[in-house]
Amino acid sequence: GDRGGKRGGGMLGGIYEALPRKDSDNDLEILRILESDSSVNGDEAGADDLASLMSSSQAPLPSARLRLSGRDLSFLFDMFLVGILRGSTVLLGLVSLSHVAVSFTETVKASAPIFTVLFARVILGERTTGPVVASLVPVMGGLMLCSAYELSYDAIGFGAAVLNNCIDCVQNVFSKRLLSLGSLTPSQLQFFTSASAIALQLPFALRSTLPRLLSDLNSPFALVDSKLIKCLLIDATSYHLQSVSAYHAMSCMSPVTMSVANTLKRALLIWISILYFGNPVTSHAVTGMAMVIGGLFLYNHMRRKFPPVGK
């Protein structure tokens, strides 16, 4: 029953938290190989979603009545919307990584519970109590401190990270609404959103790739970097596994709980990125990250003590 669902959600959440570490490292490595060429960011985003689409291609249709009725048009619109959100988060994440350090990007995303509270109220009608909202103040304070003193601060990177954070929260809450309706399984949602994201990103990928291929038809493979291909394969595989585990975990828990699990993952990513890439971080940034992490534990405690109120 519920206990089994929580166990399953915890296991999937653990898988979800473990996978993106390699994914983020490869994202930055790919951007370094490409020398921060933003025109190919769409190619990497498309590769990620293509891997998800191919490995989820056996997912059955949600029903045999997928003909162009009013309900089917609503279904297609929902998938199109989630596809836009999903493709946007991947692209904005890459833009952010190309301008600022991984630790800074992940610290910005640590504010996700606050945005999730807002969007859960608007989309799901879930009202979060005052004490729980107040417990998130340290998270925002720590975020502001990190943003003000992080040595790699960049306006474009900061804006992309914040926008990515907001869109990702909307996507998670909206996906939870679709899963709660019972017409889609996590695997089906993974498949249809990957398909719609691919359709949206394909024109941009072709625009950036075709001119380079046509310019050297005699040796098209000369443009292929073996290290880049390896990183793309690892990145796409990690992204797919992360996405699958995220949708399954989302089906077992509330959006805000999922967001809290996300922030724990991001806190881990911050320190791993610092150790792996050797990014310089000031004492103010360390204090800010400590405030973020402490605020998240306080938030989790207050949410258990003051549970949310439904519609």
mmCIF file of C-alpha atoms in Angstrom:
data_model
loop_
_atom_site.group_PDB
_atom_site.id
_atom_site.type_symbol
_atom_site.label_atom_id
_atom_site.label_comp_id
_atom_site.label_asym_id
_atom_site.label_seq_id
_atom_site.Cartn_x
_atom_site.Cartn_y
_atom_site.Cartn_z
ATOM 1 C CA GLY A 1 0.000 0.000 0.000
ATOM 2 C CA ASP A 2 1.199 3.466 0.960
ATOM 3 C CA ARG A 3 4.219 2.094 2.800
ATOM 4 C CA GLY A 4 5.258 0.107 -0.253
ATOM 5 C CA GLY A 5 4.770 3.159 -2.438
ATOM 6 C CA LYS A 6 6.976 5.211 -0.131
ATOM 7 C CA ARG A 7 9.659 2.518 -0.203
ATOM 8 C CA GLY A 8 9.505 2.450 -3.996
ATOM 9 C CA GLY A 9 9.590 6.224 -4.145
ATOM 10 C CA GLY A 10 12.602 6.288 -1.825
ATOM 11 C CA MET A 11 14.513 3.766 -3.935
ATOM 12 C CA LEU A 12 13.705 5.604 -7.144
ATOM 13 C CA GLY A 13 14.557 8.894 -5.498
ATOM 14 C CA GLY A 14 17.962 7.508 -4.543
ATOM 15 C CA ILE A 15 18.593 6.425 -8.128
ATOM 16 C CA TYR A 16 17.383 9.819 -9.339
ATOM 17 C CA GLU A 17 19.786 11.649 -7.013
ATOM 18 C CA ALA A 18 22.778 9.490 -7.945
ATOM 19 C CA LEU A 19 22.533 9.670 -11.745
ATOM 20 C CA PRO A 20 22.711 13.427 -12.509
ATOM 21 C CA ARG A 21 26.199 13.768 -11.029
ATOM 22 C CA LYS A 22 27.765 12.114 -14.082
ATOM 23 C CA ASP A 23 25.264 13.908 -16.317
ATOM 24 C CA SER A 24 26.276 17.402 -15.162
ATOM 25 C CA ASP A 25 29.977 16.594 -15.372
ATOM 26 C CA ASN A 26 29.533 15.449 -18.984
ATOM 27 C CA ASP A 27 27.424 18.510 -19.828
ATOM 28 C CA LEU A 28 30.280 20.778 -18.825
ATOM 29 C CA GLU A 29 32.881 18.563 -20.507
ATOM 30 C CA ILE A 30 30.886 18.691 -23.758
ATOM 31 C CA LEU A 31 30.684 22.472 -23.556
ATOM 32 C CA ARG A 32 34.440 22.619 -23.017
ATOM 33 C CA ILE A 33 35.092 20.418 -26.061
ATOM 34 C CA LEU A 34 32.805 22.618 -28.127
ATOM 35 C CA GLU A 35 34.520 25.727 -26.746
ATOM 36 C CA SER A 36 31.223 27.135 -25.476
ATOM 37 C CA ASP A 37 29.639 27.145 -28.939
ATOM 38 C CA SER A 38 26.010 27.843 -28.044
ATOM 39 C CA SER A 39 24.818 26.875 -31.523
ATOM 40 C CA VAL A 40 25.301 23.200 -30.723
ATOM 41 C CA ASN A 41 23.570 23.245 -27.345
ATOM 42 C CA GLY A 42 20.422 22.176 -29.124
ATOM 43 C CA ASP A 43 22.259 19.167 -30.562
ATOM 44 C CA GLU A 44 23.125 17.895 -27.094
ATOM 45 C CA ALA A 45 19.625 18.548 -25.818
ATOM 46 C CA GLY A 46 18.251 16.645 -28.782
ATOM 47 C CA ALA A 47 20.626 13.738 -28.160
ATOM 48 C CA ASP A 48 19.413 13.506 -24.576
ATOM 49 C CA ASP A 49 15.760 13.412 -25.578
ATOM 50 C CA LEU A 50 16.434 11.057 -28.512
ATOM 51 C CA ALA A 51 17.950 8.515 -26.121
ATOM 52 C CA SER A 52 14.869 8.786 -23.927
ATOM 53 C CA LEU A 53 12.581 8.391 -26.920
ATOM 54 C CA MET A 54 14.341 5.324 -28.344
ATOM 55 C CA SER A 55 14.569 3.456 -25.046
ATOM 56 C CA SER A 56 10.939 4.248 -24.205
ATOM 57 C CA SER A 57 9.608 3.395 -27.667
ATOM 58 C CA GLN A 58 7.935 0.210 -26.421
ATOM 59 C CA ALA A 59 5.630 2.197 -24.149
ATOM 60 C CA PRO A 60 2.043 1.486 -25.238
ATOM 61 C CA LEU A 61 -0.387 4.201 -26.178
ATOM 62 C CA PRO A 62 -2.527 5.415 -23.274
ATOM 63 C CA SER A 63 -5.646 4.059 -24.928
ATOM 64 C CA ALA A 64 -6.944 2.597 -28.164
ATOM 65 C CA ARG A 65 -9.092 5.647 -28.796
ATOM 66 C CA LEU A 66 -6.266 7.978 -29.793
ATOM 67 C CA ARG A 67 -8.201 9.567 -32.621
ATOM 68 C CA LEU A 68 -8.721 13.259 -33.068
ATOM 69 C CA SER A 69 -11.569 13.700 -30.615
ATOM 70 C CA GLY A 70 -11.759 16.592 -28.181
ATOM 71 C CA ARG A 71 -10.109 14.517 -25.475
ATOM 72 C CA ASP A 72 -7.336 13.460 -27.834
ATOM 73 C CA LEU A 73 -6.642 17.050 -28.833
ATOM 74 C CA SER A 74 -6.383 17.902 -25.150
ATOM 75 C CA PHE A 75 -3.949 15.009 -24.692
ATOM 76 C CA LEU A 76 -1.809 16.171 -27.628
ATOM 77 C CA PHE A 77 -1.790 19.719 -26.271
ATOM 78 C CA ASP A 78 -0.664 18.476 -22.848
ATOM 79 C CA MET A 79 2.163 16.450 -24.396
ATOM 80 C CA PHE A 80 3.165 19.389 -26.596
ATOM 81 C CA LEU A 81 3.247 21.681 -23.559
ATOM 82 C CA VAL A 82 5.319 19.279 -21.464
ATOM 83 C CA GLY A 83 7.635 18.792 -24.458
ATOM 84 C CA ILE A 84 8.212 22.548 -24.668
ATOM 85 C CA LEU A 85 8.903 22.705 -20.938
ATOM 86 C CA ARG A 86 11.238 19.724 -21.052
ATOM 87 C CA GLY A 87 13.226 20.936 -24.056
ATOM 88 C CA SER A 88 13.491 24.419 -22.556
ATOM 89 C CA THR A 89 14.894 23.161 -19.254
ATOM 90 C CA VAL A 90 17.618 21.145 -20.999
ATOM 91 C CA LEU A 91 18.615 24.032 -23.267
ATOM 92 C CA LEU A 92 18.558 26.644 -20.491
ATOM 93 C CA GLY A 93 20.588 24.335 -18.278
ATOM 94 C CA LEU A 94 23.281 24.082 -20.952
ATOM 95 C CA VAL A 95 23.304 27.860 -21.462
ATOM 96 C CA SER A 96 23.730 28.335 -17.726
ATOM 97 C CA LEU A 97 26.569 25.800 -17.543
ATOM 98 C CA SER A 98 28.356 27.544 -20.417
ATOM 99 C CA HIS A 99 28.426 30.839 -18.472
ATOM 100 C CA VAL A 100 28.778 29.949 -14.786
ATOM 101 C CA ALA A 101 30.173 27.177 -12.577
ATOM 102 C CA VAL A 102 28.137 24.038 -11.898
ATOM 103 C CA SER A 103 28.095 24.906 -8.188
ATOM 104 C CA PHE A 104 26.483 28.279 -8.910
ATOM 105 C CA THR A 105 23.871 26.780 -11.256
ATOM 106 C CA GLU A 106 22.915 24.104 -8.744
ATOM 107 C CA THR A 107 22.729 26.644 -5.913
ATOM 108 C CA VAL A 108 20.253 28.718 -7.911
ATOM 109 C CA LYS A 109 18.169 25.599 -8.488
ATOM 110 C CA ALA A 110 18.157 24.941 -4.732
ATOM 111 C CA SER A 111 15.317 27.467 -4.477
ATOM 112 C CA ALA A 112 13.040 25.045 -6.350
ATOM 113 C CA PRO A 113 10.871 24.171 -3.298
ATOM 114 C CA ILE A 114 9.710 27.778 -3.056
ATOM 115 C CA PHE A 115 8.669 27.901 -6.695
ATOM 116 C CA THR A 116 7.120 24.451 -6.399
ATOM 117 C CA VAL A 117 4.971 25.627 -3.476
ATOM 118 C CA LEU A 118 3.668 28.449 -5.664
ATOM 119 C CA PHE A 119 2.999 26.349 -8.748
ATOM 120 C CA ALA A 120 1.472 23.505 -6.721
ATOM 121 C CA ARG A 121 -1.012 26.034 -5.337
ATOM 122 C CA VAL A 122 -1.879 27.346 -8.803
ATOM 123 C CA ILE A 123 -1.956 24.048 -10.729
ATOM 124 C CA LEU A 124 -2.953 21.463 -8.111
ATOM 125 C CA GLY A 125 -4.720 23.649 -5.560
ATOM 126 C CA GLU A 126 -2.353 22.424 -2.827
ATOM 127 C CA ARG A 127 -2.027 25.087 -0.127
ATOM 128 C CA THR A 128 1.212 25.078 1.850
ATOM 129 C CA THR A 129 0.894 26.316 5.440
ATOM 130 C CA GLY A 130 2.545 29.534 6.651
ATOM 131 C CA PRO A 131 5.153 27.904 8.939
ATOM 132 C CA VAL A 132 6.342 25.731 6.063
ATOM 133 C CA VAL A 133 6.679 28.723 3.744
ATOM 134 C CA ALA A 134 8.513 30.673 6.474
ATOM 135 C CA SER A 135 10.984 27.817 6.861
ATOM 136 C CA LEU A 136 12.123 28.446 3.291
ATOM 137 C CA VAL A 137 13.442 31.940 4.088
ATOM 138 C CA PRO A 138 16.931 30.595 4.948
ATOM 139 C CA VAL A 139 16.987 28.890 1.553
ATOM 140 C CA MET A 140 16.378 32.181 -0.227
ATOM 141 C CA GLY A 141 18.872 33.994 2.002
ATOM 142 C CA GLY A 142 21.553 31.435 1.295
ATOM 143 C CA LEU A 143 20.814 31.613 -2.415
ATOM 144 C CA MET A 144 21.210 35.399 -2.430
ATOM 145 C CA LEU A 145 24.504 35.089 -0.554
ATOM 146 C CA CYS A 146 25.854 32.532 -3.018
ATOM 147 C CA SER A 147 24.711 34.610 -5.984
ATOM 148 C CA ALA A 148 26.349 37.761 -4.660
ATOM 149 C CA TYR A 149 29.774 36.279 -3.943
ATOM 150 C CA GLU A 150 30.182 33.350 -6.353
ATOM 151 C CA LEU A 151 33.307 34.158 -8.399
ATOM 152 C CA SER A 152 31.847 32.856 -11.650
ATOM 153 C CA TYR A 153 28.700 35.009 -11.493
ATOM 154 C CA ASP A 154 27.381 36.027 -14.899
ATOM 155 C CA ALA A 155 24.091 37.777 -15.677
ATOM 156 C CA ILE A 156 23.235 35.471 -18.598
ATOM 157 C CA GLY A 157 24.135 32.352 -16.634
ATOM 158 C CA PHE A 158 22.154 33.537 -13.616
ATOM 159 C CA GLY A 159 19.111 34.424 -15.729
ATOM 160 C CA ALA A 160 19.211 31.081 -17.549
ATOM 161 C CA ALA A 161 19.514 29.183 -14.251
ATOM 162 C CA VAL A 162 16.579 31.037 -12.660
ATOM 163 C CA LEU A 163 14.375 30.620 -15.736
ATOM 164 C CA ASN A 164 15.351 26.962 -15.978
ATOM 165 C CA ASN A 165 14.437 26.535 -12.315
ATOM 166 C CA CYS A 166 10.973 28.055 -12.763
ATOM 167 C CA ILE A 167 10.176 26.075 -15.909
ATOM 168 C CA ASP A 168 11.416 22.850 -14.316
ATOM 169 C CA CYS A 169 9.108 23.398 -11.331
ATOM 170 C CA VAL A 170 6.130 23.992 -13.629
ATOM 171 C CA GLN A 171 7.018 20.854 -15.599
ATOM 172 C CA ASN A 172 7.226 18.719 -12.449
ATOM 173 C CA VAL A 173 3.922 19.955 -11.039
ATOM 174 C CA PHE A 174 2.152 19.642 -14.388
ATOM 175 C CA SER A 175 3.592 16.145 -14.908
ATOM 176 C CA LYS A 176 2.317 15.169 -11.466
ATOM 177 C CA ARG A 177 -1.141 16.372 -12.479
ATOM 178 C CA LEU A 178 -1.019 14.232 -15.622
ATOM 179 C CA LEU A 179 0.135 11.181 -13.653
ATOM 180 C CA SER A 180 -2.536 11.680 -10.996
ATOM 181 C CA LEU A 181 -5.270 11.535 -13.653
ATOM 182 C CA GLY A 182 -4.416 7.858 -14.168
ATOM 183 C CA SER A 183 -4.494 7.961 -17.975
ATOM 184 C CA LEU A 184 -0.700 7.796 -18.315
ATOM 185 C CA THR A 185 1.968 5.641 -16.711
ATOM 186 C CA PRO A 186 5.414 7.123 -15.939
ATOM 187 C CA SER A 187 6.912 5.246 -18.924
ATOM 188 C CA GLN A 188 4.226 6.560 -21.272
ATOM 189 C CA LEU A 189 4.722 10.112 -20.044
ATOM 190 C CA GLN A 190 8.462 9.687 -20.585
ATOM 191 C CA PHE A 191 7.889 8.491 -24.159
ATOM 192 C CA PHE A 192 5.418 11.167 -25.267
ATOM 193 C CA THR A 193 7.320 14.068 -23.725
ATOM 194 C CA SER A 194 10.552 12.836 -25.349
ATOM 195 C CA ALA A 195 8.812 12.636 -28.728
ATOM 196 C CA SER A 196 7.388 16.144 -28.454
ATOM 197 C CA ALA A 197 10.707 17.563 -27.215
ATOM 198 C CA ILE A 198 12.527 15.960 -30.170
ATOM 199 C CA ALA A 199 10.011 17.435 -32.622
ATOM 200 C CA LEU A 200 10.525 20.900 -31.160
ATOM 201 C CA GLN A 201 14.333 20.717 -31.064
ATOM 202 C CA LEU A 202 14.858 19.087 -34.472
ATOM 203 C CA PRO A 203 14.660 22.317 -36.552
ATOM 204 C CA PHE A 204 17.279 24.018 -34.362
ATOM 205 C CA ALA A 205 19.545 20.966 -34.435
ATOM 206 C CA LEU A 206 19.332 20.763 -38.236
ATOM 207 C CA ARG A 207 19.982 24.477 -38.564
ATOM 208 C CA SER A 208 23.235 24.229 -36.603
ATOM 209 C CA THR A 209 24.416 20.869 -37.983
ATOM 210 C CA LEU A 210 23.494 20.757 -41.690
ATOM 211 C CA PRO A 211 25.598 23.760 -42.807
ATOM 212 C CA ARG A 212 28.703 22.205 -41.275
ATOM 213 C CA LEU A 213 28.024 18.835 -42.902
ATOM 214 C CA LEU A 214 27.251 20.347 -46.307
ATOM 215 C CA SER A 215 30.428 22.426 -46.192
ATOM 216 C CA ASP A 216 32.531 19.266 -46.247
ATOM 217 C CA LEU A 217 30.612 16.496 -48.009
ATOM 218 C CA ASN A 218 33.793 14.619 -48.921
ATOM 219 C CA SER A 219 34.728 13.915 -45.306
ATOM 220 C CA PRO A 220 31.688 14.448 -43.083
ATOM 221 C CA PHE A 221 33.166 12.326 -40.292
ATOM 222 C CA ALA A 222 36.101 14.723 -39.996
ATOM 223 C CA LEU A 223 33.757 16.978 -38.047
ATOM 224 C CA VAL A 224 33.098 14.260 -35.481
ATOM 225 C CA ASP A 225 35.181 14.316 -32.313
ATOM 226 C CA SER A 226 35.468 10.849 -30.752
ATOM 227 C CA LYS A 227 35.708 12.326 -27.261
ATOM 228 C CA LEU A 228 32.598 14.400 -27.936
ATOM 229 C CA ILE A 229 30.668 11.339 -29.134
ATOM 230 C CA LYS A 230 31.688 9.424 -26.011
ATOM 231 C CA CYS A 231 30.581 12.268 -23.748
ATOM 232 C CA LEU A 232 27.288 12.617 -25.637
ATOM 233 C CA LEU A 233 26.544 8.902 -25.260
ATOM 234 C CA ILE A 234 27.273 8.959 -21.529
ATOM 235 C CA ASP A 235 25.317 12.181 -21.117
ATOM 236 C CA ALA A 236 22.287 10.920 -23.046
ATOM 237 C CA THR A 237 22.235 7.609 -21.167
ATOM 238 C CA SER A 238 22.532 9.325 -17.787
ATOM 239 C CA TYR A 239 19.854 11.839 -18.711
ATOM 240 C CA HIS A 240 17.468 9.108 -19.803
ATOM 241 C CA LEU A 241 17.941 7.041 -16.645
ATOM 242 C CA GLN A 242 17.555 10.178 -14.538
ATOM 243 C CA SER A 243 14.361 11.117 -16.365
ATOM 244 C CA VAL A 244 12.816 7.643 -16.090
ATOM 245 C CA SER A 245 13.573 7.371 -12.374
ATOM 246 C CA ALA A 246 12.273 10.918 -11.840
ATOM 247 C CA TYR A 247 8.884 10.185 -13.446
ATOM 248 C CA HIS A 248 8.494 6.958 -11.471
ATOM 249 C CA ALA A 249 9.498 8.689 -8.226
ATOM 250 C CA MET A 250 7.108 11.522 -9.033
ATOM 251 C CA SER A 251 4.236 9.056 -9.246
ATOM 252 C CA CYS A 252 4.958 8.001 -5.632
ATOM 253 C CA MET A 253 5.311 11.401 -3.931
ATOM 254 C CA SER A 254 4.057 14.985 -3.962
ATOM 255 C CA PRO A 255 5.720 17.646 -6.153
ATOM 256 C CA VAL A 256 7.088 19.521 -3.142
ATOM 257 C CA THR A 257 8.563 16.351 -1.623
ATOM 258 C CA MET A 258 10.115 15.621 -5.001
ATOM 259 C CA SER A 259 11.510 19.138 -5.033
ATOM 260 C CA VAL A 260 13.066 18.657 -1.604
ATOM 261 C CA ALA A 261 14.724 15.458 -2.860
ATOM 262 C CA ASN A 262 15.933 17.509 -5.809
ATOM 263 C CA THR A 263 17.584 20.069 -3.563
ATOM 264 C CA LEU A 264 19.432 17.361 -1.644
ATOM 265 C CA LYS A 265 20.716 16.114 -4.988
ATOM 266 C CA ARG A 266 21.767 19.627 -5.939
ATOM 267 C CA ALA A 267 23.614 20.153 -2.643
ATOM 268 C CA LEU A 268 25.571 16.987 -3.374
ATOM 269 C CA LEU A 269 26.243 18.181 -6.918
ATOM 270 C CA ILE A 270 27.608 21.491 -5.643
ATOM 271 C CA TRP A 271 30.320 19.858 -3.585
ATOM 272 C CA ILE A 272 31.129 17.208 -6.176
ATOM 273 C CA SER A 273 31.523 19.890 -8.845
ATOM 274 C CA ILE A 274 33.809 21.892 -6.567
ATOM 275 C CA LEU A 275 36.016 18.857 -5.963
ATOM 276 C CA TYR A 276 35.909 17.614 -9.568
ATOM 277 C CA PHE A 277 36.420 20.912 -11.419
ATOM 278 C CA GLY A 278 38.345 22.814 -8.739
ATOM 279 C CA ASN A 279 36.016 25.826 -8.937
ATOM 280 C CA PRO A 280 37.056 28.690 -6.610
ATOM 281 C CA VAL A 281 34.397 29.370 -3.972
ATOM 282 C CA THR A 282 34.540 32.151 -1.371
ATOM 283 C CA SER A 283 33.718 31.808 2.317
ATOM 284 C CA HIS A 284 30.508 33.738 1.676
ATOM 285 C CA ALA A 285 29.451 31.123 -0.872
ATOM 286 C CA VAL A 286 30.200 28.328 1.599
ATOM 287 C CA THR A 287 28.085 30.108 4.220
ATOM 288 C CA GLY A 288 25.314 30.579 1.686
ATOM 289 C CA MET A 289 25.316 26.909 0.715
ATOM 290 C CA ALA A 290 25.227 25.937 4.405
ATOM 291 C CA MET A 291 22.185 28.190 4.842
ATOM 292 C CA VAL A 292 20.497 26.561 1.855
ATOM 293 C CA ILE A 293 21.094 23.043 3.148
ATOM 294 C CA GLY A 294 20.083 23.940 6.716
ATOM 295 C CA GLY A 295 16.954 25.662 5.434
ATOM 296 C CA LEU A 296 15.977 22.576 3.476
ATOM 297 C CA PHE A 297 16.184 20.355 6.556
ATOM 298 C CA LEU A 298 14.088 22.893 8.473
ATOM 299 C CA TYR A 299 11.600 22.948 5.622
ATOM 300 C CA ASN A 300 11.304 19.173 5.638
ATOM 301 C CA HIS A 301 10.689 19.157 9.412
ATOM 302 C CA MET A 302 8.043 21.892 9.248
ATOM 303 C CA ARG A 303 6.256 20.236 6.352
ATOM 304 C CA ARG A 304 5.861 17.052 8.376
ATOM 305 C CA LYS A 305 4.592 19.031 11.358
ATOM 306 C CA PHE A 306 2.260 21.235 9.289
ATOM 307 C CA PRO A 307 1.102 19.154 6.293
ATOM 308 C CA PRO A 308 -0.344 20.916 3.234
ATOM 309 C CA VAL A 309 -4.070 21.441 2.768
ATOM 310 C CA GLY A 310 -5.787 20.259 -0.407
ATOM 311 C CA LYS A 311 -8.508 21.983 -2.373
#
